[in-house]
Each structure stands twice: as structure tokens, then as C-alpha cells.
Amino acid sequence: MLFDLFRGKRVFLTGHTGFKGAWMAEWLLELGADVTGFSLAPPTKPALFEQLQLQKRLDHLVGDIRDLSALKAALRAAAPEFIFHLAAQSLVRRSYDAPVETFGTNVLGTVNVLEAVRSLETRCAVVVATTDKCYLNTEHKQAFGENDPLGGRDPYSASKAGAELAANAYRSSFFQNGTVAMATARAGNVLGGGDWAADRILPDCIRALSQRQPICIRNPDAVRPWQHVLESVSGYLTLGARLFEAQGKSSAEALRENCDAFNFGPSSNAERTVRELVNEVLKTWPGTSSAAPSREGPHEAHCLRLSIEKARRILGWTPVWDFEKTVARTVEWYRKSAENGDSIQALTHAQIDEYLADARATNAGWTT
């Protein structure tokens, strides 16, 4: 399997205390990687990072990516062969309340990571995670491709577009000699167990159902590219592995082809409305709760779709779980973890193993 090359490799992961970062750290450890994490303290209570006891199983560094000197020192000490930059202010609605923090973390923080990488002067593969919301969304309802214009009406989306521009500038200005192979990854709307953030629809559903309250939907007709967290993590790992492989080839074209931006989203039939997502959750969670409208909030894009043809063609990456299985496994994680909290690590491992088995059964390119 492509991911076997992570065994014994030194991996530096920012944002490892967050929801997606914790899933990625868990999978990397299962693959046998030597993981160093650099991040702020866990952002929620509970936090998947603590539920998985990751602080005992990797080199856990508490730090702020806006602190360039601390970041440089941590990278030098870790001497990584892979860097996955996931640290971010990742909530659209919070970006309205904290725009300075959002731009500082997402733009300047990304610049700091890349500047710290530049100071290493050693070979490494770098994946910078941004978002599907980095595109200039004019609500044309077409799937966004990697060459579409970047932009953003809200601070979060604009900050992620800024991170993309910064990454491209560093790639063009400093990472052309083959020592650093760097690409950006734009994933869709992620679902999965262990997300405890506020103002995200799936955690909001779980909290409401647990308390036997109606689920409040902000934008019931909004269309999103829903995908399980393991889809985006498998995309990041595939991209990192392909970058590493390209560095070992004599062809400069192989390196240029991989050092670019890539979308990681679901198949088009998994692009559903928020209302459809809630209805699917209610099929899986027993009870009588129903959706209820909430008060209006700040602007959020109505329709968001991603084209993943480039990732299929160049990286051999394809999504594995359909919409129904994504929702079912997500709700299953929350229900089983509530029933027996001591088994969260085993539960998370079981879902990774099931995802791997399903990927092999569908002949996903990265499983060979």
C-alpha cells in the first residue's frame, strides 16, 4: 500500500489537537510514523485528542503557529520528512466574531509554517490543508476546479484563499529546487466522530438528539460536499506520499505535476442539502426529534460543489464511502462512544480499518 512508506518516517503535524488533526495523528501512528504535533491546547471539551490519549503516544508540543521562532525551533528539532499543516481557525461563524484571529492564524500562520520550512534546508514533503471554501463563490452551482478563481465573502473563506496565495508564492519563489515538495489540499465539508465544535451541523445534531431537543438548521437548503473525515485524511496522506515519491524521481515533470493544488471531495451524488443530512441522521439515531428552523445568521454560501477529477487522474485518489455510510458511521461513533467511553481508541481504529478494507475492495489507487 502507498501509505506503507510512512512507517518509520518523521512526520510534523500542526493542528494535531483539533478534530481532523486527531484523526490524522491516529492514522499516522497506526501506520508506524514517528509523529511530532505542534498546536494550541485542544479547542473543545471534550476533545478527540484527549479521548484518544494522543498526548501519551506522540511528541506533543503546545505552541502557536503565529510564533515563528517557536515554530522554527520545533521543526529543527523534529527534522521531519513530512509536514502536514492542518492548524487553523476553522469555523465560518467564528470568523465574523474574530476576524483578526482568523486572518492571523490562517494567513500569517501558514506563512510562518512555510518560512520555517524554508529555513530547514532539508528535503521534505509538505501538504498545506486549506478548504473548499477558498473559491470565489458566485453561486453558479458548478463544481469548482483547482484553476477557478479564489476569493471569499466571509473572513474565514477569504483567509483560506489568502493561505492558498501565500503557499503558491512560496512554491514559486523558494521551493523550485526540488528540496521541498509542497502542495495544497482543499477538502469538502467533513463529518466524523469526535467533532465537538460549536456551529457545525453534525455536532449540533448530536447535542440536540442527546438532549431530546429539536435540531435547529440555519440553512436547510444549502448544498455541501459532505465527506467522512477519513476521506480528507486519506487525501492528505496520498498527496504527501505522491510528493515524497516524486522527489525520488529524475523527472522534473513528476514533481511539478504533484506540487500544486488538489480538491478532495465526495462523489457528486454525496452533495446534499443540510436538510437531507439532518434527515439521514434521524434515520440512524432512534428518537422522535425533528428539524426546526433557527434565527438568521451571517452570510454563508448557498451552494458548494467540488470537482475531484484532478486528484483521480494525477494522484489515483478516489472517495470510498457514500453519503449514507458516511452519516451512519459518524452517528455510530457518537452512540458507541457514549455507551462505552473507554473504547474510543478501539472504535476509532475499527473505523479506520473498515475504511481501509472498503478502499481495497473498490481498488482505490492509494491502496496498491
mmCIF file of C-alpha atoms in Angstrom:
data_model
loop_
_atom_site.group_PDB
_atom_site.id
_atom_site.type_symbol
_atom_site.label_atom_id
_atom_site.label_comp_id
_atom_site.label_asym_id
_atom_site.label_seq_id
_atom_site.Cartn_x
_atom_site.Cartn_y
_atom_site.Cartn_z
ATOM 1 C CA MET A 1 0.000 0.000 0.000
ATOM 2 C CA LEU A 2 1.173 3.522 -0.800
ATOM 3 C CA PHE A 3 0.843 4.532 2.849
ATOM 4 C CA ASP A 4 3.399 1.925 3.921
ATOM 5 C CA LEU A 5 6.120 4.457 3.161
ATOM 6 C CA PHE A 6 5.096 6.418 6.294
ATOM 7 C CA ARG A 7 6.409 3.596 8.510
ATOM 8 C CA GLY A 8 9.396 4.855 10.468
ATOM 9 C CA LYS A 9 9.220 8.305 8.851
ATOM 10 C CA ARG A 10 9.373 11.536 10.861
ATOM 11 C CA VAL A 11 6.114 13.478 10.471
ATOM 12 C CA PHE A 12 5.442 17.006 11.745
ATOM 13 C CA LEU A 13 1.713 17.705 12.132
ATOM 14 C CA THR A 14 0.281 21.118 13.018
ATOM 15 C CA GLY A 15 -3.229 21.247 14.446
ATOM 16 C CA HIS A 16 -2.986 17.746 15.909
ATOM 17 C CA THR A 17 -5.223 18.701 18.859
ATOM 18 C CA GLY A 18 -8.149 19.539 16.555
ATOM 19 C CA PHE A 19 -10.813 17.182 15.251
ATOM 20 C CA LYS A 20 -9.317 16.409 11.841
ATOM 21 C CA GLY A 21 -5.764 16.579 13.204
ATOM 22 C CA ALA A 22 -6.544 13.967 15.859
ATOM 23 C CA TRP A 23 -7.918 11.543 13.242
ATOM 24 C CA MET A 24 -4.820 12.118 11.141
ATOM 25 C CA ALA A 25 -2.476 11.618 14.086
ATOM 26 C CA GLU A 26 -4.244 8.376 14.976
ATOM 27 C CA TRP A 27 -3.928 7.025 11.438
ATOM 28 C CA LEU A 28 -0.258 8.064 11.156
ATOM 29 C CA LEU A 29 0.540 6.283 14.419
ATOM 30 C CA GLU A 30 -1.242 3.181 13.143
ATOM 31 C CA LEU A 31 0.936 3.391 10.023
ATOM 32 C CA GLY A 32 4.054 3.386 12.188
ATOM 33 C CA ALA A 33 5.087 7.014 11.707
ATOM 34 C CA ASP A 34 7.121 8.974 14.270
ATOM 35 C CA VAL A 35 4.751 11.904 14.855
ATOM 36 C CA THR A 36 5.504 15.324 16.322
ATOM 37 C CA GLY A 37 2.462 17.520 16.875
ATOM 38 C CA PHE A 38 2.552 21.326 17.197
ATOM 39 C CA SER A 39 -0.660 23.080 18.155
ATOM 40 C CA LEU A 40 -2.570 25.079 20.706
ATOM 41 C CA ALA A 41 -4.299 23.204 23.517
ATOM 42 C CA PRO A 42 -7.409 21.243 22.454
ATOM 43 C CA PRO A 43 -10.106 23.732 21.382
ATOM 44 C CA THR A 44 -13.130 21.888 22.803
ATOM 45 C CA LYS A 45 -14.318 19.967 25.836
ATOM 46 C CA PRO A 46 -14.494 17.077 25.270
ATOM 47 C CA ALA A 47 -11.736 16.837 22.641
ATOM 48 C CA LEU A 48 -10.973 13.836 20.446
ATOM 49 C CA PHE A 49 -7.244 14.420 21.018
ATOM 50 C CA GLU A 50 -7.719 13.754 24.744
ATOM 51 C CA GLN A 51 -10.252 10.967 24.227
ATOM 52 C CA LEU A 52 -7.663 9.110 22.136
ATOM 53 C CA GLN A 53 -4.930 9.888 24.715
ATOM 54 C CA LEU A 54 -2.707 11.105 21.918
ATOM 55 C CA GLN A 55 -0.634 13.229 24.283
ATOM 56 C CA LYS A 56 0.873 9.965 25.581
ATOM 57 C CA ARG A 57 1.548 8.466 22.156
ATOM 58 C CA LEU A 58 3.277 11.184 20.132
ATOM 59 C CA ASP A 59 5.636 14.094 20.717
ATOM 60 C CA HIS A 60 3.049 16.654 21.843
ATOM 61 C CA LEU A 61 4.189 20.279 21.580
ATOM 62 C CA VAL A 62 1.899 23.114 22.660
ATOM 63 C CA GLY A 63 2.602 26.146 20.506
ATOM 64 C CA ASP A 64 1.082 28.845 18.319
ATOM 65 C CA ILE A 65 1.839 28.869 14.578
ATOM 66 C CA ARG A 66 1.822 32.667 14.784
ATOM 67 C CA ASP A 67 5.049 32.349 16.837
ATOM 68 C CA LEU A 68 7.679 31.973 14.118
ATOM 69 C CA SER A 69 10.667 31.443 16.415
ATOM 70 C CA ALA A 70 8.935 28.650 18.348
ATOM 71 C CA LEU A 71 7.825 27.041 15.100
ATOM 72 C CA LYS A 72 11.337 27.140 13.639
ATOM 73 C CA ALA A 73 12.818 25.599 16.779
ATOM 74 C CA ALA A 74 10.225 22.805 16.803
ATOM 75 C CA LEU A 75 10.808 21.981 13.141
ATOM 76 C CA ARG A 76 14.574 21.930 13.517
ATOM 77 C CA ALA A 77 14.311 19.561 16.470
ATOM 78 C CA ALA A 78 11.852 17.253 14.689
ATOM 79 C CA ALA A 79 13.816 17.168 11.381
ATOM 80 C CA PRO A 80 10.692 15.938 9.573
ATOM 81 C CA GLU A 81 10.489 14.117 6.275
ATOM 82 C CA PHE A 82 6.784 15.001 6.009
ATOM 83 C CA ILE A 83 4.944 18.118 7.173
ATOM 84 C CA PHE A 84 1.151 18.290 7.274
ATOM 85 C CA HIS A 85 -0.143 21.761 8.118
ATOM 86 C CA LEU A 86 -3.689 21.484 9.479
ATOM 87 C CA ALA A 87 -3.672 24.154 12.216
ATOM 88 C CA ALA A 88 -6.321 26.806 11.531
ATOM 89 C CA GLN A 89 -9.230 28.844 12.792
ATOM 90 C CA SER A 90 -11.727 26.612 11.013
ATOM 91 C CA LEU A 91 -15.189 27.973 11.847
ATOM 92 C CA VAL A 92 -17.025 30.271 9.428
ATOM 93 C CA ARG A 93 -19.302 31.823 12.037
ATOM 94 C CA ARG A 94 -16.452 32.421 14.491
ATOM 95 C CA SER A 95 -14.590 34.289 11.754
ATOM 96 C CA TYR A 96 -17.243 37.021 11.942
ATOM 97 C CA ASP A 97 -16.617 37.420 15.685
ATOM 98 C CA ALA A 98 -12.821 37.085 15.471
ATOM 99 C CA PRO A 99 -11.647 38.249 12.021
ATOM 100 C CA VAL A 100 -8.189 39.353 13.204
ATOM 101 C CA GLU A 101 -7.543 35.981 14.832
ATOM 102 C CA THR A 102 -8.857 34.223 11.718
ATOM 103 C CA PHE A 103 -6.615 36.102 9.267
ATOM 104 C CA GLY A 104 -3.656 35.965 11.655
ATOM 105 C CA THR A 105 -3.895 32.210 12.140
ATOM 106 C CA ASN A 106 -4.879 31.165 8.644
ATOM 107 C CA VAL A 107 -2.735 33.522 6.569
ATOM 108 C CA LEU A 108 0.209 34.594 8.728
ATOM 109 C CA GLY A 109 0.273 31.203 10.444
ATOM 110 C CA THR A 110 0.607 29.491 7.065
ATOM 111 C CA VAL A 111 3.335 31.940 6.045
ATOM 112 C CA ASN A 112 5.179 31.122 9.278
ATOM 113 C CA VAL A 113 4.976 27.385 8.607
ATOM 114 C CA LEU A 114 6.365 27.836 5.105
ATOM 115 C CA GLU A 115 9.075 30.230 6.302
ATOM 116 C CA ALA A 116 10.093 27.709 8.953
ATOM 117 C CA VAL A 117 10.214 25.025 6.255
ATOM 118 C CA ARG A 118 12.389 27.279 4.107
ATOM 119 C CA SER A 119 14.859 27.644 6.978
ATOM 120 C CA LEU A 120 15.261 23.855 7.300
ATOM 121 C CA GLU A 121 17.186 23.439 4.044
ATOM 122 C CA THR A 122 16.481 19.700 4.122
ATOM 123 C CA ARG A 123 14.378 17.501 1.895
ATOM 124 C CA CYS A 124 10.735 17.167 2.923
ATOM 125 C CA ALA A 125 7.213 16.817 1.507
ATOM 126 C CA VAL A 126 4.736 19.467 2.686
ATOM 127 C CA VAL A 127 0.926 19.393 2.495
ATOM 128 C CA VAL A 128 -0.918 22.614 3.391
ATOM 129 C CA ALA A 129 -4.598 21.974 4.156
ATOM 130 C CA THR A 130 -6.939 24.806 3.194
ATOM 131 C CA THR A 131 -10.633 24.335 2.359
ATOM 132 C CA ASP A 132 -13.250 24.034 -0.363
ATOM 133 C CA LYS A 133 -14.431 27.498 0.709
ATOM 134 C CA CYS A 134 -11.317 29.199 -0.692
ATOM 135 C CA TYR A 135 -13.021 29.622 -4.072
ATOM 136 C CA LEU A 136 -14.759 32.818 -5.199
ATOM 137 C CA ASN A 137 -18.324 31.539 -4.875
ATOM 138 C CA THR A 138 -20.742 33.346 -7.172
ATOM 139 C CA GLU A 139 -23.410 30.655 -6.626
ATOM 140 C CA HIS A 140 -23.138 29.388 -10.209
ATOM 141 C CA LYS A 141 -23.773 25.838 -8.915
ATOM 142 C CA GLN A 142 -20.966 24.316 -10.996
ATOM 143 C CA ALA A 143 -18.333 22.152 -9.330
ATOM 144 C CA PHE A 144 -15.209 24.164 -8.518
ATOM 145 C CA GLY A 145 -11.984 23.064 -10.179
ATOM 146 C CA GLU A 146 -8.496 23.868 -8.944
ATOM 147 C CA ASN A 147 -8.000 26.591 -11.586
ATOM 148 C CA ASP A 148 -11.132 28.524 -10.630
ATOM 149 C CA PRO A 149 -10.668 31.990 -9.038
ATOM 150 C CA LEU A 150 -10.019 32.219 -5.315
ATOM 151 C CA GLY A 151 -11.908 34.577 -3.028
ATOM 152 C CA GLY A 152 -14.255 34.804 -0.088
ATOM 153 C CA ARG A 153 -17.109 36.938 1.180
ATOM 154 C CA ASP A 154 -16.638 35.956 4.829
ATOM 155 C CA PRO A 155 -13.373 36.290 6.803
ATOM 156 C CA TYR A 156 -12.845 32.526 7.013
ATOM 157 C CA SER A 157 -13.147 31.903 3.268
ATOM 158 C CA ALA A 158 -11.033 34.956 2.420
ATOM 159 C CA SER A 159 -8.345 33.907 4.895
ATOM 160 C CA LYS A 160 -8.119 30.458 3.328
ATOM 161 C CA ALA A 161 -7.881 31.991 -0.137
ATOM 162 C CA GLY A 162 -5.048 34.111 1.291
ATOM 163 C CA ALA A 163 -3.348 30.976 2.592
ATOM 164 C CA GLU A 164 -3.536 29.477 -0.897
ATOM 165 C CA LEU A 165 -1.977 32.597 -2.423
ATOM 166 C CA ALA A 166 0.798 32.588 0.182
ATOM 167 C CA ALA A 167 1.520 28.913 -0.460
ATOM 168 C CA ASN A 168 1.710 29.476 -4.201
ATOM 169 C CA ALA A 169 4.085 32.413 -3.704
ATOM 170 C CA TYR A 170 6.430 30.313 -1.551
ATOM 171 C CA ARG A 171 6.259 27.418 -4.002
ATOM 172 C CA SER A 172 7.138 29.686 -6.934
ATOM 173 C CA SER A 173 9.742 31.770 -5.116
ATOM 174 C CA PHE A 174 11.559 29.341 -2.831
ATOM 175 C CA PHE A 175 10.597 25.707 -3.456
ATOM 176 C CA GLN A 176 11.669 25.175 -7.053
ATOM 177 C CA ASN A 177 14.932 23.308 -6.469
ATOM 178 C CA GLY A 178 13.274 20.008 -5.517
ATOM 179 C CA THR A 179 14.355 20.037 -1.866
ATOM 180 C CA VAL A 180 10.853 20.967 -0.671
ATOM 181 C CA ALA A 181 7.880 19.455 -2.489
ATOM 182 C CA MET A 182 4.795 21.375 -1.410
ATOM 183 C CA ALA A 183 1.122 21.225 -2.419
ATOM 184 C CA THR A 184 -2.196 22.469 -1.036
ATOM 185 C CA ALA A 185 -5.267 20.364 -0.290
ATOM 186 C CA ARG A 186 -8.843 21.644 -0.465
ATOM 187 C CA ALA A 187 -11.232 19.238 1.262
ATOM 188 C CA GLY A 188 -15.013 19.285 1.415
ATOM 189 C CA ASN A 189 -17.327 19.520 4.433
ATOM 190 C CA VAL A 190 -16.082 16.890 6.854
ATOM 191 C CA LEU A 191 -18.187 14.642 9.077
ATOM 192 C CA GLY A 192 -16.951 12.124 11.623
ATOM 193 C CA GLY A 193 -16.942 11.056 15.229
ATOM 194 C CA GLY A 194 -15.171 13.247 17.758
ATOM 195 C CA ASP A 195 -16.090 16.638 16.306
ATOM 196 C CA TRP A 196 -17.299 18.665 19.280
ATOM 197 C CA ALA A 197 -17.104 22.144 17.725
ATOM 198 C CA ALA A 198 -19.909 24.676 18.052
ATOM 199 C CA ASP A 199 -21.881 25.808 14.997
ATOM 200 C CA ARG A 200 -21.227 22.679 12.946
ATOM 201 C CA ILE A 201 -24.310 20.838 11.810
ATOM 202 C CA LEU A 202 -23.388 17.265 12.762
ATOM 203 C CA PRO A 203 -22.174 18.033 16.312
ATOM 204 C CA ASP A 204 -25.246 20.267 16.690
ATOM 205 C CA CYS A 205 -27.410 17.291 15.680
ATOM 206 C CA ILE A 206 -25.730 15.001 18.206
ATOM 207 C CA ARG A 207 -26.058 17.523 21.041
ATOM 208 C CA ALA A 208 -29.728 18.099 20.253
ATOM 209 C CA LEU A 209 -30.587 14.413 19.955
ATOM 210 C CA SER A 210 -28.707 13.567 23.155
ATOM 211 C CA GLN A 211 -30.813 16.147 24.988
ATOM 212 C CA ARG A 212 -34.040 15.189 23.171
ATOM 213 C CA GLN A 213 -34.252 18.642 21.649
ATOM 214 C CA PRO A 214 -35.220 19.639 18.076
ATOM 215 C CA ILE A 215 -32.345 20.112 15.650
ATOM 216 C CA CYS A 216 -32.034 23.754 14.580
ATOM 217 C CA ILE A 217 -30.992 24.195 10.957
ATOM 218 C CA ARG A 218 -29.505 27.536 9.890
ATOM 219 C CA ASN A 219 -29.532 26.967 6.120
ATOM 220 C CA PRO A 220 -31.668 23.908 5.322
ATOM 221 C CA ASP A 221 -31.384 24.227 1.539
ATOM 222 C CA ALA A 222 -27.616 24.867 1.420
ATOM 223 C CA VAL A 223 -25.749 22.265 -0.663
ATOM 224 C CA ARG A 224 -22.407 20.961 0.607
ATOM 225 C CA PRO A 225 -19.882 18.275 -0.474
ATOM 226 C CA TRP A 226 -20.243 16.078 2.623
ATOM 227 C CA GLN A 227 -17.475 13.546 3.236
ATOM 228 C CA HIS A 228 -16.189 11.457 6.123
ATOM 229 C CA VAL A 229 -13.083 12.777 7.849
ATOM 230 C CA LEU A 230 -11.187 9.681 6.696
ATOM 231 C CA GLU A 231 -11.731 10.743 3.074
ATOM 232 C CA SER A 232 -9.938 14.053 3.577
ATOM 233 C CA VAL A 233 -7.199 12.435 5.682
ATOM 234 C CA SER A 234 -6.634 9.759 3.035
ATOM 235 C CA GLY A 235 -6.382 12.593 0.511
ATOM 236 C CA TYR A 236 -3.737 14.387 2.569
ATOM 237 C CA LEU A 237 -1.771 11.171 3.057
ATOM 238 C CA THR A 238 -1.992 10.308 -0.640
ATOM 239 C CA LEU A 239 -0.812 13.766 -1.630
ATOM 240 C CA GLY A 240 2.070 13.665 0.862
ATOM 241 C CA ALA A 241 3.124 10.220 -0.339
ATOM 242 C CA ARG A 242 2.991 11.246 -4.009
ATOM 243 C CA LEU A 243 5.097 14.329 -3.252
ATOM 244 C CA PHE A 244 7.653 12.128 -1.495
ATOM 245 C CA GLU A 245 7.697 9.690 -4.417
ATOM 246 C CA ALA A 246 8.065 12.497 -6.964
ATOM 247 C CA GLN A 247 11.131 13.795 -5.138
ATOM 248 C CA GLY A 248 12.794 10.439 -5.689
ATOM 249 C CA LYS A 249 12.257 10.505 -9.446
ATOM 250 C CA SER A 250 14.567 12.051 -12.000
ATOM 251 C CA SER A 251 11.682 13.631 -13.916
ATOM 252 C CA ALA A 252 11.144 17.288 -13.042
ATOM 253 C CA GLU A 253 7.697 16.976 -14.640
ATOM 254 C CA ALA A 254 6.638 14.435 -11.993
ATOM 255 C CA LEU A 255 7.496 16.908 -9.252
ATOM 256 C CA ARG A 256 5.757 19.840 -10.934
ATOM 257 C CA GLU A 257 2.620 17.792 -11.544
ATOM 258 C CA ASN A 258 2.269 16.909 -7.862
ATOM 259 C CA CYS A 259 3.319 20.291 -6.433
ATOM 260 C CA ASP A 260 0.003 22.004 -6.972
ATOM 261 C CA ALA A 261 -3.496 22.422 -5.513
ATOM 262 C CA PHE A 262 -5.844 19.429 -5.226
ATOM 263 C CA ASN A 263 -9.521 19.082 -4.330
ATOM 264 C CA PHE A 264 -10.590 16.182 -2.122
ATOM 265 C CA GLY A 265 -14.341 15.791 -2.037
ATOM 266 C CA PRO A 266 -17.078 13.189 -2.356
ATOM 267 C CA SER A 267 -18.647 11.764 -5.474
ATOM 268 C CA SER A 268 -21.258 14.107 -6.922
ATOM 269 C CA ASN A 269 -24.133 12.040 -5.516
ATOM 270 C CA ALA A 270 -22.949 12.849 -1.964
ATOM 271 C CA GLU A 271 -23.514 16.571 -2.473
ATOM 272 C CA ARG A 272 -26.705 17.018 -0.477
ATOM 273 C CA THR A 273 -28.578 19.784 1.289
ATOM 274 C CA VAL A 274 -28.309 20.379 5.012
ATOM 275 C CA ARG A 275 -31.929 19.263 5.350
ATOM 276 C CA GLU A 276 -31.091 15.962 3.655
ATOM 277 C CA LEU A 277 -28.157 15.484 6.009
ATOM 278 C CA VAL A 278 -30.348 16.018 9.064
ATOM 279 C CA ASN A 279 -32.972 13.609 7.720
ATOM 280 C CA GLU A 280 -30.266 10.982 7.199
ATOM 281 C CA VAL A 281 -29.065 11.456 10.788
ATOM 282 C CA LEU A 282 -32.633 10.979 12.041
ATOM 283 C CA LYS A 283 -32.837 7.637 10.203
ATOM 284 C CA THR A 284 -29.828 6.391 12.179
ATOM 285 C CA TRP A 285 -30.437 7.886 15.640
ATOM 286 C CA PRO A 286 -33.546 6.444 17.319
ATOM 287 C CA GLY A 287 -35.947 9.006 18.693
ATOM 288 C CA THR A 288 -38.594 11.497 17.717
ATOM 289 C CA SER A 289 -36.523 14.646 17.240
ATOM 290 C CA SER A 290 -37.194 16.706 14.138
ATOM 291 C CA ALA A 291 -35.635 19.636 12.353
ATOM 292 C CA ALA A 292 -36.650 23.139 13.357
ATOM 293 C CA PRO A 293 -35.655 26.471 11.797
ATOM 294 C CA SER A 294 -33.339 28.777 13.702
ATOM 295 C CA ARG A 295 -32.847 32.525 13.606
ATOM 296 C CA GLU A 296 -30.957 34.006 10.702
ATOM 297 C CA GLY A 297 -27.188 34.262 10.989
ATOM 298 C CA PRO A 298 -24.356 35.796 8.984
ATOM 299 C CA HIS A 299 -23.893 35.014 5.301
ATOM 300 C CA GLU A 300 -22.812 31.531 4.286
ATOM 301 C CA ALA A 301 -22.552 30.218 0.731
ATOM 302 C CA HIS A 302 -25.701 28.527 -0.535
ATOM 303 C CA CYS A 303 -24.180 26.028 -2.972
ATOM 304 C CA LEU A 304 -20.717 24.482 -2.882
ATOM 305 C CA ARG A 305 -19.542 21.637 -5.117
ATOM 306 C CA LEU A 306 -16.059 20.280 -5.850
ATOM 307 C CA SER A 307 -14.547 18.622 -8.894
ATOM 308 C CA ILE A 308 -12.150 15.848 -7.877
ATOM 309 C CA GLU A 309 -11.108 14.752 -11.367
ATOM 310 C CA LYS A 310 -7.585 16.120 -10.935
ATOM 311 C CA ALA A 311 -6.989 14.056 -7.773
ATOM 312 C CA ARG A 312 -8.346 10.964 -9.552
ATOM 313 C CA ARG A 313 -6.147 11.483 -12.610
ATOM 314 C CA ILE A 314 -2.836 12.543 -11.074
ATOM 315 C CA LEU A 315 -2.858 11.067 -7.567
ATOM 316 C CA GLY A 316 -5.012 7.983 -8.052
ATOM 317 C CA TRP A 317 -7.223 9.143 -5.185
ATOM 318 C CA THR A 318 -10.955 8.419 -5.076
ATOM 319 C CA PRO A 319 -13.582 8.682 -2.324
ATOM 320 C CA VAL A 320 -14.602 5.421 -0.664
ATOM 321 C CA TRP A 321 -17.731 5.887 1.476
ATOM 322 C CA ASP A 322 -21.015 7.118 0.054
ATOM 323 C CA PHE A 323 -23.253 9.669 1.775
ATOM 324 C CA GLU A 324 -25.347 7.117 3.650
ATOM 325 C CA LYS A 325 -22.353 5.229 5.043
ATOM 326 C CA THR A 326 -20.603 8.475 5.966
ATOM 327 C CA VAL A 327 -23.563 9.568 8.087
ATOM 328 C CA ALA A 328 -24.150 6.094 9.538
ATOM 329 C CA ARG A 329 -20.532 5.652 10.653
ATOM 330 C CA THR A 330 -20.424 9.150 12.105
ATOM 331 C CA VAL A 331 -23.557 8.686 14.202
ATOM 332 C CA GLU A 332 -22.386 5.184 15.162
ATOM 333 C CA TRP A 333 -19.138 6.656 16.547
ATOM 334 C CA TYR A 334 -21.017 9.075 18.816
ATOM 335 C CA ARG A 335 -23.507 6.474 20.032
ATOM 336 C CA LYS A 336 -20.881 3.825 20.800
ATOM 337 C CA SER A 337 -18.507 6.298 22.454
ATOM 338 C CA ALA A 338 -21.344 7.475 24.715
ATOM 339 C CA GLU A 339 -22.120 3.886 25.680
ATOM 340 C CA ASN A 340 -18.517 2.959 26.481
ATOM 341 C CA GLY A 341 -16.086 5.889 26.582
ATOM 342 C CA ASP A 342 -13.109 3.682 27.418
ATOM 343 C CA SER A 343 -13.222 2.103 23.957
ATOM 344 C CA ILE A 344 -12.884 5.274 21.882
ATOM 345 C CA GLN A 345 -9.421 4.374 20.633
ATOM 346 C CA ALA A 346 -10.586 0.889 19.618
ATOM 347 C CA LEU A 347 -13.714 2.354 17.999
ATOM 348 C CA THR A 348 -11.660 4.855 16.009
ATOM 349 C CA HIS A 349 -9.199 2.152 14.926
ATOM 350 C CA ALA A 350 -12.085 -0.079 13.847
ATOM 351 C CA GLN A 351 -13.464 2.647 11.589
ATOM 352 C CA ILE A 352 -10.024 3.275 10.054
ATOM 353 C CA ASP A 353 -9.657 -0.457 9.419
ATOM 354 C CA GLU A 354 -13.140 -0.682 7.890
ATOM 355 C CA TYR A 355 -12.392 2.291 5.646
ATOM 356 C CA LEU A 356 -9.146 0.644 4.511
ATOM 357 C CA ALA A 357 -10.933 -2.615 3.758
ATOM 358 C CA ASP A 358 -13.594 -0.821 1.731
ATOM 359 C CA ALA A 359 -10.909 1.152 -0.131
ATOM 360 C CA ARG A 360 -9.129 -2.077 -1.075
ATOM 361 C CA ALA A 361 -12.430 -3.613 -2.185
ATOM 362 C CA THR A 362 -13.033 -0.695 -4.538
ATOM 363 C CA ASN A 363 -9.413 -0.764 -5.785
ATOM 364 C CA ALA A 364 -8.682 2.789 -4.655
ATOM 365 C CA GLY A 365 -5.391 3.825 -6.264
ATOM 366 C CA TRP A 366 -3.619 4.548 -2.991
ATOM 367 C CA THR A 367 -4.210 1.014 -1.675
ATOM 368 C CA THR A 368 -1.769 -0.505 -4.198
#
